[in-house]
Amino acid sequence: MRSYLMALCLRDGSAAIVHLKLRCAGAPSAAQVAPHLQPLFAPGHRVIDNVRTMRRSLILLLALAGLAAAQKTVTFKEQLVDGKMTGGYAVIAVDVNHDGKPDIIGLSQQVKDLTWYENPSWTPHVMAKDLPGLVNLAFNDIDGDGIPEIAVEYSFAMQPSRSEGNVVLLSHQGDPTGLWKVDKVDAITTSHHIAWADLEGTGQKLLLNAPLISPSQVGPKYEGKAPLYYYRVPKDWSSPWKRELVTDQLGGVTHRVRVVKWDGDAKREQLFIAGFDGLSLISATGSGSNLKFNTKLVNPGDQIERANAEGTAYSIGTGDVKIGHLGKERFLITNEPWHGHEVVVYLDNKKGGWNRQVIFTGLTEGHEICIGDLNGDGLDDIVAGDRARGKVSTSHVFYASDASGTKWVHEELDHMGMSASGCAIADFNGDGRPDIVMIGGATHNIKVYENQGVAK
């Protein structure tokens, strides 16, 4: 599916600019274009209806428009990593075996084993067994040996009464291809998203644990406040981990915690929280027992209240967030609302605020987004999956047309072959180009999309 921007001369002497998305190889013919154009104009403003005349008048514009779009878009080569990942949910890219190549760890709430896939053969290695309800993971090389420790959350359910919310730390035992040691960190109902962040600016990362909701919050609206906790890593990882509070004032659902460098502090990291409040920024001051936290609303996201088809859950705010760069200018990209249909760009208005621009509304159930300069033009591009409420679906890529961030070229990624619940970007083959890995729920798969460069 390619995008074409066409300038048309109409029979009454007026002109029109038309944006079409067509499935065709190369520049489309006039005969392919005409049926799509006719319904766009009112009676009396008919498109030139002589196909030969139309061909002559449009062929140059079509070729130029197709070339302009192609110069932005990237060709991808698919690699199937796992075609039997039932209900795939979350995926990360990390060098597991210290060989200099990013590997893949994927998980599913329907699969009890946690498995990593070795680059480049994608040989699977089971890290841990009997972890039902796996939901999230994050890596941190705590001991500096070049092999990461993995924090994992499992036994998750949407209902607090059914969710133990176990948090554990996995560490290798000399051979990363064998089973890893599992040490308990904590158990909090609906533990759902986990991250590592250097909030004190000391070089030592704290472990963050975000329950989806608190025990008192119930559907469909999940009214009330949810907490966010942190833990310092004990010297003996098998000893008790002390739970400490970041905040207990996050409204409704907390979906994602993203670690960022945002306010210019060279040492400390901050946290973006995506949830029912919208997008919030949490910053820390002090250290040790004097560590304090401040929460500030960056933007409210999409606050139009919507119920799902069954009426069992409402959706507002923001589902995920990433920071991108258009040259030297940074921007925000979000999926809105929670489990929502929109891909949204926020551009700095230079007045202390952000201009909200919805660039796509065609998702059925967005879940995660990724960002990276896929075509090497110095402008970050956007990858958005569509979990599609358990249906087979398509993923999407959006290329920045220019440094303004106001125009984006949309292309489908893996048509009806990837119902992506999670994604990550890394250079898997070492060619200097960022590649994409996605994990699919209804498609039950993990795939790498190897970046072949800008389409010729």
Short mmCIF file of C-alpha atoms in Angstrom, two decimals:
data_model
loop_
_atom_site.label_atom_id
_atom_site.label_comp_id
_atom_site.label_asym_id
_atom_site.label_seq_id
_atom_site.Cartn_x
_atom_site.Cartn_y
_atom_site.Cartn_z
CA MET A 1 0.00 0.00 0.00
CA ARG A 2 1.60 3.29 -1.13
CA SER A 3 0.57 6.93 -0.63
CA TYR A 4 0.23 9.30 -3.59
CA LEU A 5 -0.26 13.06 -3.49
CA MET A 6 -1.70 14.27 -6.80
CA ALA A 7 -2.45 17.68 -8.25
CA LEU A 8 -5.43 17.47 -10.62
CA CYS A 9 -6.79 19.88 -13.24
CA LEU A 10 -10.60 19.65 -13.40
CA ARG A 11 -12.86 20.27 -16.40
CA ASP A 12 -14.32 23.47 -14.96
CA GLY A 13 -10.85 25.00 -14.69
CA SER A 14 -10.45 24.47 -10.95
CA ALA A 15 -7.75 22.39 -9.31
CA ALA A 16 -7.60 19.84 -6.53
CA ILE A 17 -4.95 18.17 -4.41
CA VAL A 18 -5.84 14.54 -3.65
CA HIS A 19 -4.18 12.02 -1.33
CA LEU A 20 -4.76 8.37 -2.29
CA LYS A 21 -3.50 5.07 -0.91
CA LEU A 22 -3.29 2.39 -3.60
CA ARG A 23 -2.01 -1.18 -3.72
CA CYS A 24 0.05 -1.33 -6.91
CA ALA A 25 3.60 -1.86 -8.10
CA GLY A 26 5.27 1.37 -9.18
CA ALA A 27 3.36 4.44 -10.30
CA PRO A 28 -0.35 3.67 -10.87
CA SER A 29 -1.99 4.03 -14.27
CA ALA A 30 -4.75 6.53 -14.97
CA ALA A 31 -7.20 3.63 -15.27
CA GLN A 32 -6.28 2.52 -11.74
CA VAL A 33 -6.65 6.02 -10.35
CA ALA A 34 -9.89 7.19 -12.00
CA PRO A 35 -12.37 5.04 -10.01
CA HIS A 36 -10.95 6.38 -6.76
CA LEU A 37 -11.15 10.02 -7.83
CA GLN A 38 -14.67 10.26 -9.25
CA PRO A 39 -16.54 9.91 -5.89
CA LEU A 40 -14.47 12.70 -4.37
CA PHE A 41 -16.03 15.49 -6.41
CA ALA A 42 -19.55 16.93 -6.43
CA PRO A 43 -21.68 16.94 -9.61
CA GLY A 44 -20.42 19.55 -12.04
CA HIS A 45 -16.82 19.06 -10.94
CA ARG A 46 -16.05 15.85 -12.78
CA VAL A 47 -12.53 14.63 -13.21
CA ILE A 48 -11.29 14.57 -16.82
CA ASP A 49 -13.04 11.46 -18.08
CA ASN A 50 -11.05 10.70 -21.19
CA VAL A 51 -8.58 8.11 -19.93
CA ARG A 52 -5.99 8.90 -22.60
CA THR A 53 -6.18 12.62 -21.85
CA MET A 54 -6.06 11.87 -18.16
CA ARG A 55 -3.04 9.62 -18.63
CA ARG A 56 -1.13 12.31 -20.48
CA SER A 57 -1.97 15.02 -17.95
CA LEU A 58 -1.29 12.95 -14.84
CA ILE A 59 1.49 10.54 -15.66
CA LEU A 60 4.28 12.93 -14.73
CA LEU A 61 2.57 13.97 -11.49
CA LEU A 62 1.93 10.35 -10.59
CA ALA A 63 5.51 9.37 -11.23
CA LEU A 64 6.85 12.25 -9.19
CA ALA A 65 4.41 11.59 -6.33
CA GLY A 66 5.27 7.90 -6.30
CA LEU A 67 8.98 8.68 -6.35
CA ALA A 68 8.65 11.19 -3.49
CA ALA A 69 6.85 8.62 -1.35
CA ALA A 70 9.30 5.87 -2.26
CA GLN A 71 12.28 8.00 -1.33
CA LYS A 72 10.95 8.11 2.23
CA THR A 73 9.86 4.51 2.64
CA VAL A 74 11.92 1.47 3.52
CA THR A 75 11.82 -2.08 2.19
CA PHE A 76 11.71 -4.78 4.87
CA LYS A 77 12.65 -8.45 4.69
CA GLU A 78 10.70 -10.67 7.09
CA GLN A 79 12.35 -13.23 9.35
CA LEU A 80 10.11 -15.56 11.34
CA VAL A 81 11.58 -15.96 14.81
CA ASP A 82 8.73 -17.99 16.34
CA GLY A 83 5.54 -19.02 14.58
CA LYS A 84 3.97 -20.72 17.60
CA MET A 85 3.99 -17.96 20.21
CA THR A 86 0.37 -18.30 21.31
CA GLY A 87 -1.03 -14.91 22.32
CA GLY A 88 2.31 -13.07 22.06
CA TYR A 89 2.36 -10.04 24.36
CA ALA A 90 5.74 -8.36 25.06
CA VAL A 91 9.15 -8.39 23.38
CA ILE A 92 12.54 -6.81 24.04
CA ALA A 93 15.87 -6.72 22.19
CA VAL A 94 19.01 -7.22 24.31
CA ASP A 95 22.38 -8.97 23.98
CA VAL A 96 21.72 -11.96 26.23
CA ASN A 97 24.93 -13.98 25.65
CA HIS A 98 27.48 -11.15 25.43
CA ASP A 99 28.44 -11.76 21.79
CA GLY A 100 27.80 -8.20 20.60
CA LYS A 101 24.54 -9.00 18.79
CA PRO A 102 21.06 -8.10 20.08
CA ASP A 103 18.95 -11.15 20.87
CA ILE A 104 15.20 -11.31 21.46
CA ILE A 105 13.14 -12.20 24.52
CA GLY A 106 9.41 -12.66 23.98
CA LEU A 107 6.62 -13.60 26.33
CA SER A 108 2.93 -14.42 26.39
CA GLN A 109 0.31 -14.60 29.12
CA GLN A 110 -0.67 -17.96 27.61
CA VAL A 111 2.82 -19.52 27.68
CA LYS A 112 4.42 -20.43 31.03
CA ASP A 113 8.03 -20.63 29.78
CA LEU A 114 10.15 -17.52 29.26
CA THR A 115 12.34 -17.93 26.17
CA TRP A 116 15.13 -15.96 24.52
CA TYR A 117 16.06 -16.31 20.85
CA GLU A 118 19.71 -16.28 19.84
CA ASN A 119 20.79 -14.00 16.99
CA PRO A 120 21.25 -14.78 14.08
CA SER A 121 19.76 -18.32 13.98
CA TRP A 122 16.96 -17.41 16.39
CA THR A 123 17.56 -20.66 18.28
CA PRO A 124 15.20 -20.65 21.29
CA HIS A 125 16.56 -21.09 24.82
CA VAL A 126 14.20 -21.45 27.79
CA MET A 127 15.30 -19.16 30.64
CA ALA A 128 12.64 -20.02 33.22
CA LYS A 129 9.70 -22.40 33.47
CA ASP A 130 6.31 -22.41 35.16
CA LEU A 131 5.70 -18.65 35.16
CA PRO A 132 1.98 -18.40 34.33
CA GLY A 133 0.48 -15.10 33.23
CA LEU A 134 3.72 -13.52 32.03
CA VAL A 135 3.14 -9.85 31.30
CA ASN A 136 6.30 -7.70 31.24
CA LEU A 137 10.08 -7.68 31.56
CA ALA A 138 13.06 -5.29 31.65
CA PHE A 139 16.82 -5.80 31.62
CA ASN A 140 19.73 -4.33 33.58
CA ASP A 141 23.31 -5.61 33.83
CA ILE A 142 23.52 -5.22 37.60
CA ASP A 143 26.90 -6.87 38.14
CA GLY A 144 28.54 -5.53 34.97
CA ASP A 145 29.52 -8.93 33.55
CA GLY A 146 28.08 -8.14 30.13
CA ILE A 147 25.08 -10.45 30.54
CA PRO A 148 21.91 -8.70 31.72
CA GLU A 149 19.73 -9.60 34.65
CA ILE A 150 16.05 -9.69 33.72
CA ALA A 151 13.23 -8.43 35.94
CA VAL A 152 9.98 -10.23 35.11
CA GLU A 153 6.34 -9.80 36.11
CA TYR A 154 3.93 -12.75 35.95
CA SER A 155 0.65 -14.12 37.37
CA PHE A 156 -1.15 -11.08 35.96
CA ALA A 157 -4.90 -10.65 35.59
CA MET A 158 -7.09 -7.57 35.09
CA GLN A 159 -9.03 -8.38 38.25
CA PRO A 160 -7.00 -7.76 41.45
CA SER A 161 -8.60 -10.73 43.20
CA ARG A 162 -7.17 -13.05 40.51
CA SER A 163 -3.78 -11.38 40.09
CA GLU A 164 -0.92 -12.31 42.43
CA GLY A 165 1.34 -9.90 40.57
CA ASN A 166 4.64 -11.69 41.15
CA VAL A 167 7.91 -9.86 40.43
CA VAL A 168 11.15 -11.84 40.10
CA LEU A 169 14.76 -11.34 39.04
CA LEU A 170 16.38 -13.78 36.60
CA SER A 171 20.18 -14.20 36.58
CA HIS A 172 22.31 -16.57 34.52
CA GLN A 173 24.28 -19.36 36.16
CA GLY A 174 27.33 -19.28 33.89
CA ASP A 175 25.65 -20.54 30.72
CA PRO A 176 22.96 -18.14 29.42
CA THR A 177 21.53 -20.90 27.21
CA GLY A 178 20.56 -22.91 30.31
CA LEU A 179 17.92 -22.26 32.94
CA TRP A 180 18.39 -19.03 34.92
CA LYS A 181 18.12 -18.55 38.67
CA VAL A 182 14.82 -16.99 39.78
CA ASP A 183 14.80 -14.75 42.88
CA LYS A 184 11.62 -13.25 44.28
CA VAL A 185 11.38 -9.46 44.42
CA ASP A 186 7.76 -8.82 45.44
CA ALA A 187 4.12 -9.68 44.84
CA ILE A 188 1.61 -6.85 44.24
CA THR A 189 -1.79 -7.38 42.64
CA THR A 190 -1.94 -6.44 38.94
CA SER A 191 1.81 -5.77 38.62
CA HIS A 192 1.85 -4.95 34.93
CA HIS A 193 4.80 -2.81 33.80
CA ILE A 194 8.39 -2.85 34.97
CA ALA A 195 11.45 -0.71 34.24
CA TRP A 196 14.95 0.19 35.44
CA ALA A 197 15.90 3.86 35.92
CA ASP A 198 18.73 5.88 37.44
CA LEU A 199 16.51 8.31 39.33
CA GLU A 200 19.25 9.42 41.73
CA GLY A 201 21.93 10.13 39.13
CA THR A 202 24.41 7.76 40.77
CA GLY A 203 24.78 5.25 37.95
CA GLN A 204 22.82 2.69 39.98
CA LYS A 205 19.40 1.89 38.57
CA LEU A 206 16.30 1.42 40.71
CA LEU A 207 13.65 -1.13 39.77
CA LEU A 208 10.21 0.38 39.04
CA ASN A 209 6.99 -1.62 39.39
CA ALA A 210 3.69 -0.20 38.12
CA PRO A 211 0.51 -2.11 38.97
CA LEU A 212 -2.18 -1.59 36.34
CA ILE A 213 -4.68 -0.57 39.04
CA SER A 214 -5.00 -0.69 42.81
CA PRO A 215 -7.03 -3.41 44.61
CA SER A 216 -9.93 -1.00 45.16
CA GLN A 217 -10.33 -0.08 41.48
CA VAL A 218 -12.86 -2.04 39.45
CA GLY A 219 -14.11 -1.96 35.89
CA PRO A 220 -15.53 -0.66 33.77
CA LYS A 221 -14.18 2.81 34.67
CA TYR A 222 -11.41 1.88 37.16
CA GLU A 223 -12.10 4.97 39.21
CA GLY A 224 -9.60 5.74 41.93
CA LYS A 225 -5.82 6.04 42.23
CA ALA A 226 -3.05 3.56 41.41
CA PRO A 227 0.45 3.36 42.95
CA LEU A 228 3.96 3.20 41.54
CA TYR A 229 6.75 1.52 43.55
CA TYR A 230 10.53 1.29 43.43
CA TYR A 231 13.16 -1.08 44.86
CA ARG A 232 16.88 -0.75 45.51
CA VAL A 233 18.87 -3.81 44.49
CA PRO A 234 20.11 -5.64 47.63
CA LYS A 235 23.67 -6.98 47.75
CA ASP A 236 22.25 -10.49 47.98
CA TRP A 237 19.63 -10.69 45.23
CA SER A 238 17.91 -13.57 47.00
CA SER A 239 17.38 -11.50 50.16
CA PRO A 240 14.23 -9.37 50.67
CA TRP A 241 13.76 -6.37 48.36
CA LYS A 242 12.38 -3.33 50.17
CA ARG A 243 9.28 -1.87 48.53
CA GLU A 244 9.20 1.96 48.50
CA LEU A 245 6.57 4.35 47.16
CA VAL A 246 7.04 6.75 44.26
CA THR A 247 3.41 7.90 44.25
CA ASP A 248 -0.06 6.58 44.99
CA GLN A 249 -1.86 9.27 42.98
CA LEU A 250 -1.91 7.95 39.40
CA GLY A 251 -5.48 8.20 38.15
CA GLY A 252 -7.28 5.16 36.77
CA VAL A 253 -5.18 2.72 34.75
CA THR A 254 -1.38 2.97 34.52
CA HIS A 255 -0.34 1.29 31.28
CA ARG A 256 3.30 2.16 30.53
CA VAL A 257 6.33 3.56 32.39
CA ARG A 258 8.96 4.89 29.98
CA VAL A 259 12.42 5.89 31.19
CA VAL A 260 13.53 9.17 29.61
CA LYS A 261 16.06 11.97 29.69
CA TRP A 262 13.76 14.95 29.56
CA ASP A 263 14.59 18.02 31.63
CA GLY A 264 18.28 18.48 30.84
CA ASP A 265 19.68 16.75 33.92
CA ALA A 266 22.88 15.08 32.70
CA LYS A 267 22.77 12.32 35.30
CA ARG A 268 19.22 11.62 36.45
CA GLU A 269 16.63 9.82 34.38
CA GLN A 270 12.93 10.66 34.61
CA LEU A 271 9.72 8.69 34.02
CA PHE A 272 6.94 9.21 31.53
CA ILE A 273 3.70 7.61 32.75
CA ALA A 274 1.09 6.72 30.12
CA GLY A 275 -2.37 6.06 31.53
CA PHE A 276 -5.81 7.47 32.20
CA ASP A 277 -4.36 10.80 33.36
CA GLY A 278 -2.78 11.18 29.93
CA LEU A 279 0.97 11.68 29.90
CA SER A 280 2.69 12.54 33.19
CA LEU A 281 6.35 13.23 33.99
CA ILE A 282 7.84 12.03 37.28
CA SER A 283 11.14 13.59 38.37
CA ALA A 284 13.22 12.89 41.47
CA THR A 285 15.27 15.08 43.77
CA GLY A 286 17.57 14.12 46.62
CA SER A 287 18.91 10.61 47.16
CA GLY A 288 18.85 7.73 49.60
CA SER A 289 16.35 8.28 52.39
CA ASN A 290 15.79 11.83 51.10
CA LEU A 291 14.68 10.77 47.64
CA LYS A 292 11.57 12.77 46.71
CA PHE A 293 9.33 12.68 43.66
CA ASN A 294 7.37 15.29 41.73
CA THR A 295 4.61 14.47 39.24
CA LYS A 296 3.62 16.91 36.48
CA LEU A 297 0.95 16.47 33.80
CA VAL A 298 2.49 17.00 30.35
CA ASN A 299 -0.73 16.55 28.37
CA PRO A 300 -4.08 14.85 29.05
CA GLY A 301 -4.15 12.71 25.92
CA ASP A 302 -7.57 11.76 24.57
CA GLN A 303 -10.09 12.31 27.35
CA ILE A 304 -13.19 11.38 25.36
CA GLU A 305 -14.68 8.53 27.39
CA ARG A 306 -15.31 5.38 25.35
CA ALA A 307 -16.60 1.95 26.37
CA ASN A 308 -15.45 -1.26 24.72
CA ALA A 309 -17.92 -3.41 22.81
CA GLU A 310 -18.78 -5.45 25.90
CA GLY A 311 -19.07 -2.43 28.19
CA THR A 312 -16.56 -4.00 30.59
CA ALA A 313 -13.86 -1.31 30.30
CA TYR A 314 -13.60 2.37 29.46
CA SER A 315 -10.70 3.97 27.63
CA ILE A 316 -9.27 7.46 28.05
CA GLY A 317 -5.88 9.13 28.25
CA THR A 318 -2.74 7.63 26.74
CA GLY A 319 -1.62 4.05 26.13
CA ASP A 320 2.07 4.46 25.31
CA VAL A 321 4.64 7.21 24.70
CA LYS A 322 8.05 7.62 23.10
CA ILE A 323 10.35 10.58 22.43
CA GLY A 324 11.49 11.23 18.87
CA HIS A 325 13.69 13.78 17.13
CA LEU A 326 13.18 15.71 13.92
CA GLY A 327 16.72 16.87 13.44
CA LYS A 328 17.50 18.81 16.61
CA GLU A 329 13.84 19.24 17.61
CA ARG A 330 12.26 16.64 19.85
CA PHE A 331 8.64 15.55 19.67
CA LEU A 332 6.34 13.11 21.46
CA ILE A 333 4.52 10.20 19.89
CA THR A 334 1.65 8.46 21.66
CA ASN A 335 -0.99 5.83 21.18
CA GLU A 336 -4.33 7.23 22.44
CA PRO A 337 -6.43 6.49 24.35
CA TRP A 338 -5.54 3.38 26.39
CA HIS A 339 -5.94 0.43 23.99
CA GLY A 340 -7.09 3.08 21.55
CA HIS A 341 -7.31 3.80 17.83
CA GLU A 342 -5.15 6.90 17.42
CA VAL A 343 -1.49 7.54 16.62
CA VAL A 344 -0.73 11.06 17.87
CA VAL A 345 2.24 13.39 17.44
CA TYR A 346 2.91 16.25 19.86
CA LEU A 347 5.01 19.13 18.54
CA ASP A 348 6.67 21.73 20.76
CA ASN A 349 4.84 25.05 20.38
CA LYS A 350 7.80 26.95 21.90
CA LYS A 351 5.42 28.44 24.47
CA GLY A 352 5.72 25.79 27.13
CA GLY A 353 3.11 23.50 25.58
CA TRP A 354 2.50 20.97 22.86
CA ASN A 355 0.42 21.03 19.69
CA ARG A 356 -1.52 17.78 19.35
CA GLN A 357 -1.76 16.26 15.87
CA VAL A 358 -3.60 13.00 15.21
CA ILE A 359 -1.83 11.36 12.26
CA PHE A 360 -3.78 8.08 12.14
CA THR A 361 -7.12 6.81 13.46
CA GLY A 362 -7.20 3.36 11.88
CA LEU A 363 -6.06 1.19 14.77
CA THR A 364 -8.55 -1.18 16.36
CA GLU A 365 -6.55 -1.63 19.57
CA GLY A 366 -3.18 0.06 19.76
CA HIS A 367 -0.85 -1.22 22.47
CA GLU A 368 2.78 -0.18 21.95
CA ILE A 369 4.71 2.14 19.66
CA CYS A 370 8.37 2.26 18.64
CA ILE A 371 10.47 5.00 17.14
CA GLY A 372 13.68 5.23 15.13
CA ASP A 373 15.23 6.76 12.02
CA LEU A 374 14.41 3.90 9.67
CA ASN A 375 15.31 5.62 6.40
CA GLY A 376 18.41 7.47 7.60
CA ASP A 377 17.18 10.98 6.82
CA GLY A 378 17.79 12.36 10.32
CA LEU A 379 14.07 12.35 11.12
CA ASP A 380 12.65 9.70 13.44
CA ASP A 381 9.92 7.47 12.06
CA ILE A 382 7.09 5.75 13.92
CA VAL A 383 6.10 2.06 14.18
CA ALA A 384 2.66 1.23 15.58
CA GLY A 385 1.17 -2.20 16.16
CA ASP A 386 -2.52 -3.09 16.28
CA ARG A 387 -3.53 -5.84 18.72
CA ALA A 388 -7.02 -5.59 17.20
CA ARG A 389 -8.94 -7.06 20.15
CA GLY A 390 -7.83 -10.61 19.42
CA LYS A 391 -8.25 -10.42 15.64
CA VAL A 392 -5.65 -10.82 12.88
CA SER A 393 -4.45 -7.39 11.78
CA THR A 394 -1.74 -5.24 10.24
CA SER A 395 1.05 -3.08 11.65
CA HIS A 396 1.97 0.39 10.44
CA VAL A 397 4.98 2.63 9.74
CA PHE A 398 4.87 6.42 9.50
CA TYR A 399 7.73 8.35 7.87
CA ALA A 400 8.30 12.02 8.62
CA SER A 401 8.03 14.00 5.38
CA ASP A 402 10.10 16.88 6.69
CA ALA A 403 11.48 18.40 9.89
CA SER A 404 8.22 20.21 10.67
CA GLY A 405 6.58 16.95 11.83
CA THR A 406 3.26 18.04 10.34
CA LYS A 407 3.24 15.59 7.41
CA TRP A 408 3.71 11.84 7.54
CA VAL A 409 3.83 9.11 4.89
CA HIS A 410 1.94 6.00 6.02
CA GLU A 411 2.72 2.46 4.91
CA GLU A 412 1.37 -0.86 6.10
CA LEU A 413 3.83 -3.35 7.57
CA ASP A 414 3.06 -7.04 7.09
CA HIS A 415 -0.53 -6.81 5.86
CA MET A 416 -2.75 -9.11 7.98
CA GLY A 417 0.35 -10.90 9.23
CA MET A 418 1.17 -9.19 12.54
CA SER A 419 -1.32 -8.30 15.30
CA ALA A 420 1.44 -6.60 17.25
CA SER A 421 1.10 -6.24 20.99
CA GLY A 422 4.75 -5.31 21.49
CA CYS A 423 7.66 -4.00 19.44
CA ALA A 424 11.31 -2.99 19.68
CA ILE A 425 13.90 -1.49 17.34
CA ALA A 426 17.52 -2.67 17.10
CA ASP A 427 20.17 -3.36 14.46
CA PHE A 428 19.93 -7.14 14.41
CA ASN A 429 22.23 -7.83 11.44
CA GLY A 430 24.93 -5.23 12.11
CA ASP A 431 24.47 -3.33 8.85
CA GLY A 432 23.96 0.02 10.56
CA ARG A 433 20.24 0.20 9.79
CA PRO A 434 17.61 -0.08 12.53
CA ASP A 435 15.43 -3.17 12.22
CA ILE A 436 12.08 -3.94 13.86
CA VAL A 437 10.96 -6.88 15.99
CA MET A 438 7.27 -7.38 16.76
CA ILE A 439 5.29 -9.95 18.71
CA GLY A 440 1.75 -10.82 17.67
CA GLY A 441 -1.23 -11.84 19.76
CA ALA A 442 -3.83 -13.19 17.33
CA THR A 443 -1.09 -13.98 14.79
CA HIS A 444 0.83 -16.01 17.44
CA ASN A 445 4.25 -15.03 16.18
CA ILE A 446 7.48 -13.12 16.61
CA LYS A 447 9.02 -11.58 13.50
CA VAL A 448 12.05 -9.49 12.68
CA TYR A 449 11.63 -6.97 9.88
CA GLU A 450 15.11 -6.50 8.47
CA ASN A 451 15.67 -3.00 7.10
CA GLN A 452 16.79 -3.27 3.45
CA GLY A 453 17.15 0.48 3.03
CA VAL A 454 15.15 3.09 1.18
CA ALA A 455 12.96 1.70 -1.59
CA LYS A 456 14.48 2.15 -5.04
#
